[in-house]
mmCIF file of C-alpha atoms and ligand atoms in Angstrom:
data_model
loop_
_atom_site.group_PDB
_atom_site.id
_atom_site.type_symbol
_atom_site.label_atom_id
_atom_site.label_comp_id
_atom_site.label_asym_id
_atom_site.label_seq_id
_atom_site.Cartn_x
_atom_site.Cartn_y
_atom_site.Cartn_z
ATOM 1 C CA UNK A 1 4.981 29.850 8.113
ATOM 2 C CA UNK A 2 7.518 29.612 10.795
ATOM 3 C CA UNK A 3 4.647 27.794 12.736
ATOM 4 C CA UNK A 4 4.096 25.036 10.432
ATOM 5 C CA UNK A 5 5.508 21.616 11.327
ATOM 6 C CA UNK A 6 5.544 20.230 7.861
ATOM 7 C CA UNK A 7 6.858 23.308 6.181
ATOM 8 C CA UNK A 8 9.673 23.011 8.712
ATOM 9 C CA UNK A 9 10.423 19.604 7.946
ATOM 10 C CA UNK A 10 10.943 20.243 4.753
ATOM 11 C CA UNK A 11 13.447 22.500 2.532
ATOM 12 C CA UNK A 12 11.630 25.699 2.735
ATOM 13 C CA UNK A 13 13.671 26.831 -0.838
ATOM 14 C CA UNK A 14 11.606 23.988 -2.661
ATOM 15 C CA UNK A 15 7.799 25.443 -1.539
ATOM 16 C CA UNK A 16 8.843 28.823 -2.093
ATOM 17 C CA UNK A 17 10.070 27.882 -5.728
ATOM 18 C CA UNK A 18 7.254 25.466 -6.411
ATOM 19 C CA UNK A 19 5.039 28.615 -5.562
ATOM 20 C CA UNK A 20 6.742 31.091 -7.489
ATOM 21 C CA UNK A 21 6.871 28.549 -10.625
ATOM 22 C CA UNK A 22 3.433 27.390 -10.502
ATOM 23 C CA UNK A 23 1.828 30.488 -8.846
ATOM 24 C CA UNK A 24 -0.742 31.385 -11.447
ATOM 25 C CA UNK A 25 -3.409 29.128 -13.407
ATOM 26 C CA UNK A 26 -1.482 29.633 -16.676
ATOM 27 C CA UNK A 27 1.907 28.634 -15.584
ATOM 28 C CA UNK A 28 0.253 25.225 -14.605
ATOM 29 C CA UNK A 29 -1.928 24.921 -17.259
ATOM 30 C CA UNK A 30 1.593 25.172 -19.327
ATOM 31 C CA UNK A 31 3.391 22.978 -17.502
ATOM 32 C CA UNK A 32 0.797 20.195 -17.811
ATOM 33 C CA UNK A 33 0.395 20.535 -21.545
ATOM 34 C CA UNK A 34 3.985 20.175 -21.951
ATOM 35 C CA UNK A 35 3.778 16.830 -20.215
ATOM 36 C CA UNK A 36 0.525 15.623 -21.807
ATOM 37 C CA UNK A 37 0.803 17.057 -25.084
ATOM 38 C CA UNK A 38 4.440 17.153 -26.073
ATOM 39 C CA UNK A 39 3.760 17.656 -29.341
ATOM 40 C CA UNK A 40 0.559 19.961 -29.190
ATOM 41 C CA UNK A 41 -2.778 19.497 -28.053
ATOM 42 C CA UNK A 42 -4.656 16.279 -28.718
ATOM 43 C CA UNK A 43 -8.572 16.259 -28.977
ATOM 44 C CA UNK A 44 -9.544 14.237 -25.718
ATOM 45 C CA UNK A 45 -13.168 12.883 -27.182
ATOM 46 C CA UNK A 46 -11.772 12.095 -30.651
ATOM 47 C CA UNK A 47 -7.917 11.945 -30.870
ATOM 48 C CA UNK A 48 -7.477 14.751 -33.830
ATOM 49 C CA UNK A 49 -4.671 17.333 -33.689
ATOM 50 C CA UNK A 50 -6.440 19.315 -35.228
ATOM 51 C CA UNK A 51 -7.027 22.198 -32.954
ATOM 52 C CA UNK A 52 -8.179 25.629 -33.020
ATOM 53 C CA UNK A 53 -6.288 27.119 -30.008
ATOM 54 C CA UNK A 54 -8.301 30.038 -28.561
ATOM 55 C CA UNK A 55 -6.802 32.745 -27.472
ATOM 56 C CA UNK A 56 -7.222 33.910 -23.667
ATOM 57 C CA UNK A 57 -8.896 30.275 -22.881
ATOM 58 C CA UNK A 58 -7.486 27.677 -21.224
ATOM 59 C CA UNK A 59 -9.967 25.415 -23.345
ATOM 60 C CA UNK A 60 -9.303 23.875 -26.994
ATOM 61 C CA UNK A 61 -11.459 23.585 -29.822
ATOM 62 C CA UNK A 62 -11.225 20.371 -31.792
ATOM 63 C CA UNK A 63 -12.021 21.415 -35.327
ATOM 64 C CA UNK A 64 -13.208 17.603 -36.480
ATOM 65 C CA UNK A 65 -15.452 16.644 -33.697
ATOM 66 C CA UNK A 66 -16.176 20.214 -32.329
ATOM 67 C CA UNK A 67 -16.065 19.179 -28.749
ATOM 68 C CA UNK A 68 -13.799 21.721 -26.397
ATOM 69 C CA UNK A 69 -11.568 20.385 -23.575
ATOM 70 C CA UNK A 70 -8.771 21.308 -21.359
ATOM 71 C CA UNK A 71 -5.762 19.662 -20.321
ATOM 72 C CA UNK A 72 -7.040 18.286 -16.963
ATOM 73 C CA UNK A 73 -9.952 16.174 -18.783
ATOM 74 C CA UNK A 74 -10.002 12.831 -17.470
ATOM 75 C CA UNK A 75 -7.327 13.424 -14.578
ATOM 76 C CA UNK A 76 -7.732 14.020 -10.654
ATOM 77 C CA UNK A 77 -8.507 17.749 -11.386
ATOM 78 C CA UNK A 78 -11.040 17.294 -13.885
ATOM 79 C CA UNK A 79 -13.819 19.240 -13.260
ATOM 80 C CA UNK A 80 -12.711 20.777 -10.001
ATOM 81 C CA UNK A 81 -13.428 24.399 -9.630
ATOM 82 C CA UNK A 82 -10.065 24.912 -7.805
ATOM 83 C CA UNK A 83 -7.233 26.938 -8.951
ATOM 84 C CA UNK A 84 -4.689 24.783 -10.266
ATOM 85 C CA UNK A 85 -2.214 26.443 -7.984
ATOM 86 C CA UNK A 86 -3.432 25.354 -4.949
ATOM 87 C CA UNK A 87 -3.508 21.580 -6.552
ATOM 88 C CA UNK A 88 0.135 21.948 -7.286
ATOM 89 C CA UNK A 89 0.747 23.474 -3.558
ATOM 90 C CA UNK A 90 -1.308 20.245 -2.242
ATOM 91 C CA UNK A 91 0.666 17.832 -4.074
ATOM 92 C CA UNK A 92 3.842 18.978 -2.825
ATOM 93 C CA UNK A 93 3.071 19.024 0.667
ATOM 94 C CA UNK A 94 1.498 15.771 0.528
ATOM 95 C CA UNK A 95 4.699 13.992 -1.526
ATOM 96 C CA UNK A 96 7.424 15.782 0.770
ATOM 97 C CA UNK A 97 5.594 15.606 4.217
ATOM 98 C CA UNK A 98 8.205 13.090 6.221
ATOM 99 C CA UNK A 99 4.806 11.983 8.245
ATOM 100 C CA UNK A 100 1.440 11.974 6.568
ATOM 101 C CA UNK A 101 -0.119 15.077 6.444
ATOM 102 C CA UNK A 102 -3.483 15.620 8.341
ATOM 103 C CA UNK A 103 -6.217 16.991 5.844
ATOM 104 C CA UNK A 104 -7.154 19.647 8.600
ATOM 105 C CA UNK A 105 -3.154 20.974 8.265
ATOM 106 C CA UNK A 106 -3.502 20.675 4.345
ATOM 107 C CA UNK A 107 -6.730 23.047 4.793
ATOM 108 C CA UNK A 108 -5.260 25.316 6.909
ATOM 109 C CA UNK A 109 -1.719 25.261 4.810
ATOM 110 C CA UNK A 110 -3.398 25.828 1.121
ATOM 111 C CA UNK A 111 -6.363 28.167 2.471
ATOM 112 C CA UNK A 112 -9.349 25.790 1.606
ATOM 113 C CA UNK A 113 -12.215 24.546 3.932
ATOM 114 C CA UNK A 114 -11.647 20.929 5.645
ATOM 115 C CA UNK A 115 -14.184 19.203 3.486
ATOM 116 C CA UNK A 116 -12.318 20.211 -0.231
ATOM 117 C CA UNK A 117 -8.859 19.180 1.542
ATOM 118 C CA UNK A 118 -9.937 15.964 2.171
ATOM 119 C CA UNK A 119 -11.341 15.497 -1.275
ATOM 120 C CA UNK A 120 -8.188 16.821 -2.860
ATOM 121 C CA UNK A 121 -5.955 14.305 -0.412
ATOM 122 C CA UNK A 122 -8.357 11.481 -1.538
ATOM 123 C CA UNK A 123 -7.657 12.318 -5.256
ATOM 124 C CA UNK A 124 -4.138 12.782 -4.983
ATOM 125 C CA UNK A 125 -3.474 9.503 -3.180
ATOM 126 C CA UNK A 126 -5.429 7.701 -5.627
ATOM 127 C CA UNK A 127 -2.551 8.716 -8.168
ATOM 128 C CA UNK A 128 -0.174 7.201 -5.585
ATOM 129 C CA UNK A 129 -1.455 3.724 -6.332
ATOM 130 C CA UNK A 130 0.744 0.933 -7.806
ATOM 131 C CA UNK A 131 -0.670 -1.066 -10.481
ATOM 132 C CA UNK A 132 2.675 -2.295 -11.696
ATOM 133 C CA UNK A 133 2.963 -5.571 -12.912
ATOM 134 C CA UNK A 134 6.684 -5.609 -12.623
ATOM 135 C CA UNK A 135 7.545 -8.888 -10.686
ATOM 136 C CA UNK A 136 9.919 -8.614 -7.648
ATOM 137 C CA UNK A 137 12.915 -10.402 -8.524
ATOM 138 C CA UNK A 138 16.197 -11.791 -6.643
ATOM 139 C CA UNK A 139 15.865 -11.961 -2.769
ATOM 140 C CA UNK A 140 12.227 -11.180 -1.833
ATOM 141 C CA UNK A 141 11.651 -10.801 1.751
ATOM 142 C CA UNK A 142 7.847 -11.781 2.596
ATOM 143 C CA UNK A 143 6.027 -11.217 5.633
ATOM 144 C CA UNK A 144 2.542 -10.524 7.100
ATOM 145 C CA UNK A 145 1.714 -7.997 9.774
ATOM 146 C CA UNK A 146 -1.416 -6.421 11.459
ATOM 147 C CA UNK A 147 -1.775 -2.555 10.935
ATOM 148 C CA UNK A 148 -4.125 -0.035 12.014
ATOM 149 C CA UNK A 149 -6.155 0.724 14.557
ATOM 150 C CA UNK A 150 -4.332 2.210 17.066
ATOM 151 C CA UNK A 151 -5.986 1.986 20.491
ATOM 152 C CA UNK A 152 -3.990 4.105 22.569
ATOM 153 C CA UNK A 153 -6.435 6.865 23.215
ATOM 154 C CA UNK A 154 -9.470 4.908 22.981
ATOM 155 C CA UNK A 155 -11.148 5.254 26.618
ATOM 156 C CA UNK A 156 -10.563 2.072 29.076
ATOM 157 C CA UNK A 157 -14.220 1.340 29.308
ATOM 158 C CA UNK A 158 -14.801 1.510 25.814
ATOM 159 C CA UNK A 159 -11.945 -0.670 25.402
ATOM 160 C CA UNK A 160 -13.387 -3.287 28.139
ATOM 161 C CA UNK A 161 -16.813 -3.096 26.549
ATOM 162 C CA UNK A 162 -15.224 -4.196 23.293
ATOM 163 C CA UNK A 163 -13.012 -6.790 24.784
ATOM 164 C CA UNK A 164 -10.095 -5.208 23.642
ATOM 165 C CA UNK A 165 -6.715 -5.554 25.626
ATOM 166 C CA UNK A 166 -3.370 -4.124 25.486
ATOM 167 C CA UNK A 167 -1.820 -5.829 22.097
ATOM 168 C CA UNK A 168 -5.047 -6.753 20.794
ATOM 169 C CA UNK A 169 -5.690 -6.879 17.054
ATOM 170 C CA UNK A 170 -9.618 -6.265 16.827
ATOM 171 C CA UNK A 171 -9.049 -3.217 14.644
ATOM 172 C CA UNK A 172 -6.114 -4.517 12.786
ATOM 173 C CA UNK A 173 -6.293 -5.530 9.449
ATOM 174 C CA UNK A 174 -3.628 -8.398 8.102
ATOM 175 C CA UNK A 175 -1.141 -6.619 5.406
ATOM 176 C CA UNK A 176 0.943 -8.658 3.029
ATOM 177 C CA UNK A 177 4.260 -7.248 2.494
ATOM 178 C CA UNK A 178 7.040 -8.223 -0.215
ATOM 179 C CA UNK A 179 10.306 -6.646 -0.625
ATOM 180 C CA UNK A 180 13.112 -6.681 -3.196
ATOM 181 C CA UNK A 181 16.631 -6.438 -1.728
ATOM 182 C CA UNK A 182 17.290 -3.411 -3.872
ATOM 183 C CA UNK A 183 14.166 -2.054 -1.975
ATOM 184 C CA UNK A 184 11.135 -2.113 -4.158
ATOM 185 C CA UNK A 185 7.954 -2.691 -1.950
ATOM 186 C CA UNK A 186 4.393 -4.208 -2.416
ATOM 187 C CA UNK A 187 2.241 -3.884 0.275
ATOM 188 C CA UNK A 188 -1.677 -5.426 0.213
ATOM 189 C CA UNK A 189 -4.120 -5.221 2.486
ATOM 190 C CA UNK A 190 -5.506 -9.025 3.090
ATOM 191 C CA UNK A 191 -8.984 -10.176 4.242
ATOM 192 C CA UNK A 192 -7.260 -13.006 6.220
ATOM 193 C CA UNK A 193 -3.580 -13.918 7.246
ATOM 194 C CA UNK A 194 -3.791 -17.628 5.356
ATOM 195 C CA UNK A 195 -2.589 -19.719 2.677
ATOM 196 C CA UNK A 196 -5.642 -19.804 0.674
ATOM 197 C CA UNK A 197 -5.395 -15.875 0.629
ATOM 198 C CA UNK A 198 -1.238 -15.360 0.531
ATOM 199 C CA UNK A 199 -0.181 -17.700 -1.677
ATOM 200 C CA UNK A 200 -1.809 -16.601 -5.060
ATOM 201 C CA UNK A 201 -0.521 -13.122 -4.200
ATOM 202 C CA UNK A 202 2.811 -14.704 -3.739
ATOM 203 C CA UNK A 203 2.446 -16.440 -7.171
ATOM 204 C CA UNK A 204 1.010 -13.092 -8.888
ATOM 205 C CA UNK A 205 3.800 -10.641 -7.553
ATOM 206 C CA UNK A 206 7.212 -12.619 -7.213
ATOM 207 C CA UNK A 207 9.227 -13.971 -9.909
ATOM 208 C CA UNK A 208 9.331 -17.436 -10.014
ATOM 209 C CA UNK A 209 13.622 -17.659 -10.434
ATOM 210 C CA UNK A 210 13.513 -15.380 -6.908
ATOM 211 C CA UNK A 211 14.601 -16.656 -3.395
ATOM 212 C CA UNK A 212 12.008 -16.032 -0.929
ATOM 213 C CA UNK A 213 12.826 -15.456 2.357
ATOM 214 C CA UNK A 214 9.841 -16.176 5.168
ATOM 215 C CA UNK A 215 9.458 -16.665 8.576
ATOM 216 C CA UNK A 216 8.023 -20.501 9.561
ATOM 217 C CA UNK A 217 4.500 -19.241 8.953
ATOM 218 C CA UNK A 218 2.376 -22.113 7.413
ATOM 219 C CA UNK A 219 0.981 -20.421 4.657
ATOM 220 C CA UNK A 220 4.586 -20.101 3.175
ATOM 221 C CA UNK A 221 5.112 -23.771 3.481
ATOM 222 C CA UNK A 222 4.797 -24.491 -0.702
ATOM 223 C CA UNK A 223 7.310 -21.674 -1.706
ATOM 224 C CA UNK A 224 9.889 -24.220 -2.430
ATOM 225 C CA UNK A 225 7.700 -25.676 -5.034
ATOM 226 C CA UNK A 226 6.786 -22.169 -6.572
ATOM 227 C CA UNK A 227 9.853 -20.525 -6.282
ATOM 228 C CA UNK A 228 13.521 -21.243 -7.137
ATOM 229 C CA UNK A 229 14.459 -21.324 -3.377
ATOM 230 C CA UNK A 230 12.649 -20.525 -0.198
ATOM 231 C CA UNK A 231 14.591 -19.723 3.190
ATOM 232 C CA UNK A 232 12.468 -20.319 6.161
ATOM 233 C CA UNK A 233 13.547 -18.507 9.286
ATOM 234 C CA UNK A 234 12.613 -20.032 12.512
ATOM 235 C CA UNK A 235 11.784 -17.007 14.301
ATOM 236 C CA UNK A 236 10.299 -18.577 17.261
ATOM 237 C CA UNK A 237 13.789 -20.217 17.559
ATOM 238 C CA UNK A 238 15.164 -16.705 17.362
ATOM 239 C CA UNK A 239 16.782 -17.641 14.003
ATOM 240 C CA UNK A 240 16.508 -14.108 12.609
ATOM 241 C CA UNK A 241 19.189 -14.576 9.697
ATOM 242 C CA UNK A 242 20.820 -17.302 7.621
ATOM 243 C CA UNK A 243 23.904 -16.116 6.011
ATOM 244 C CA UNK A 244 22.689 -12.958 3.383
ATOM 245 C CA UNK A 245 19.300 -14.056 4.323
ATOM 246 C CA UNK A 246 17.340 -12.141 6.235
ATOM 247 C CA UNK A 247 13.954 -9.885 6.663
ATOM 248 C CA UNK A 248 15.377 -6.884 8.079
ATOM 249 C CA UNK A 249 14.415 -4.642 5.153
ATOM 250 C CA UNK A 250 10.873 -5.527 5.700
ATOM 251 C CA UNK A 251 11.080 -5.371 9.270
ATOM 252 C CA UNK A 252 12.048 -1.783 9.231
ATOM 253 C CA UNK A 253 9.569 -0.895 6.536
ATOM 254 C CA UNK A 254 6.693 -2.078 9.057
ATOM 255 C CA UNK A 255 8.511 0.123 11.803
ATOM 256 C CA UNK A 256 7.851 3.200 9.000
ATOM 257 C CA UNK A 257 4.185 2.039 8.367
ATOM 258 C CA UNK A 258 3.178 2.025 11.893
ATOM 259 C CA UNK A 259 5.105 5.313 13.166
ATOM 260 C CA UNK A 260 2.897 6.959 10.064
ATOM 261 C CA UNK A 261 -0.047 5.626 10.953
ATOM 262 C CA UNK A 262 -0.087 5.798 14.845
ATOM 263 C CA UNK A 263 1.630 9.259 14.485
ATOM 264 C CA UNK A 264 -1.420 10.813 12.751
ATOM 265 C CA UNK A 265 -4.624 8.699 13.049
ATOM 266 C CA UNK A 266 -5.961 6.891 15.976
ATOM 267 C CA UNK A 267 -8.020 4.623 14.311
ATOM 268 C CA UNK A 268 -7.173 3.865 10.240
ATOM 269 C CA UNK A 269 -10.568 2.808 8.957
ATOM 270 C CA UNK A 270 -10.354 -0.744 7.024
ATOM 271 C CA UNK A 271 -11.474 0.771 3.582
ATOM 272 C CA UNK A 272 -8.596 3.655 3.811
ATOM 273 C CA UNK A 273 -5.912 1.333 4.881
ATOM 274 C CA UNK A 274 -4.909 0.535 1.292
ATOM 275 C CA UNK A 275 -4.647 3.871 0.531
ATOM 276 C CA UNK A 276 -2.653 4.940 3.270
ATOM 277 C CA UNK A 277 -0.495 2.192 2.473
ATOM 278 C CA UNK A 278 -0.046 2.970 -1.138
ATOM 279 C CA UNK A 279 0.937 6.315 -0.096
ATOM 280 C CA UNK A 280 3.877 5.138 2.096
ATOM 281 C CA UNK A 281 5.132 2.776 -0.351
ATOM 282 C CA UNK A 282 5.226 5.308 -3.186
ATOM 283 C CA UNK A 283 7.323 7.431 -1.269
ATOM 284 C CA UNK A 284 9.732 4.700 -0.330
ATOM 285 C CA UNK A 285 9.536 2.870 -3.653
ATOM 286 C CA UNK A 286 10.682 6.554 -5.336
ATOM 287 C CA UNK A 287 12.702 7.918 -2.397
ATOM 288 C CA UNK A 288 15.379 8.718 -5.112
ATOM 289 C CA UNK A 289 12.896 10.738 -7.315
ATOM 290 C CA UNK A 290 11.851 13.867 -7.178
ATOM 291 C CA UNK A 291 8.537 13.134 -6.095
ATOM 292 C CA UNK A 292 6.392 16.388 -7.153
ATOM 293 C CA UNK A 293 7.493 16.066 -10.456
ATOM 294 C CA UNK A 294 6.915 12.269 -10.883
ATOM 295 C CA UNK A 295 3.506 12.428 -9.207
ATOM 296 C CA UNK A 296 2.486 15.355 -11.407
ATOM 297 C CA UNK A 297 3.522 13.314 -14.475
ATOM 298 C CA UNK A 298 1.473 10.442 -13.350
ATOM 299 C CA UNK A 299 -1.600 12.501 -12.459
ATOM 300 C CA UNK A 300 -1.573 13.909 -16.180
ATOM 301 C CA UNK A 301 -0.683 10.871 -17.561
ATOM 302 C CA UNK A 302 -3.040 8.273 -15.301
ATOM 303 C CA UNK A 303 -6.395 7.356 -16.229
ATOM 304 C CA UNK A 304 -8.315 7.687 -12.865
ATOM 305 C CA UNK A 305 -8.571 4.570 -10.846
ATOM 306 C CA UNK A 306 -12.187 5.703 -9.919
ATOM 307 C CA UNK A 307 -14.589 7.270 -11.910
ATOM 308 C CA UNK A 308 -14.478 10.754 -11.200
ATOM 309 C CA UNK A 309 -17.928 12.498 -10.189
HETATM 310 ZN ZN1 LIG B 1 -12.280 16.054 -31.548
#
């Protein structure tokens, strides 16, 4: 354990307490059931509470429709052969790692093979996805950035072949960031950083009564018509703030993202970028919360985003 960088980064007492609280299948099931069914099991097929609780079984039997079901039905852990204590430990390790944990590292930490670790990580990340319709309010900082595809480890000859030069953006994807002053962020991978793509997203996610702070980029030009106030900072003339208006919170969030991604992955494939961002945004937006409990609750209460296969 002493060799494990991720464990060293967090409070060791916490991982020990997770392992001791949720070290058995029974303890995990009881915990999940208390969250999912605070008033007793409900049939996942017909909604009946007329349930026969079988002794020595983790499955319940519905007296009305005769189906049997367990607490993990319709969750990311559904039909998984893996013991729940491994899921609980994986969730704890993923939400508490300061940098993103690699699937190889996770495989070693919880003693599963690397394909299993990759699968678990993918599923756990899906639960961090936020489909919240809550509008960002008050002063909202908006900016776009190019993220992913660090090319530092790519061979020079290969870079040349691809026409990639230092500072090139060939492997990067544009990302739109919107941050409410109190520290709630939304980050969305976009196909193109242009007005046609960006404007509908600003209208969808930012309350019209908000004061929106941006740089002088043309895609933001119409904001004064759609929102209460548009503060444009002319970064090219080195105007980084006007009174209380600046984009410093979002700037430091971009730094966090770039560090997290560059530190772990040399090339982030575009199709996985949004899930990486979801993980970072989830941790940031809930930084005052107990992330482990929060994510366990979401997993057990949330419909899976992608059909379980
Ligand atoms: Zn039923």
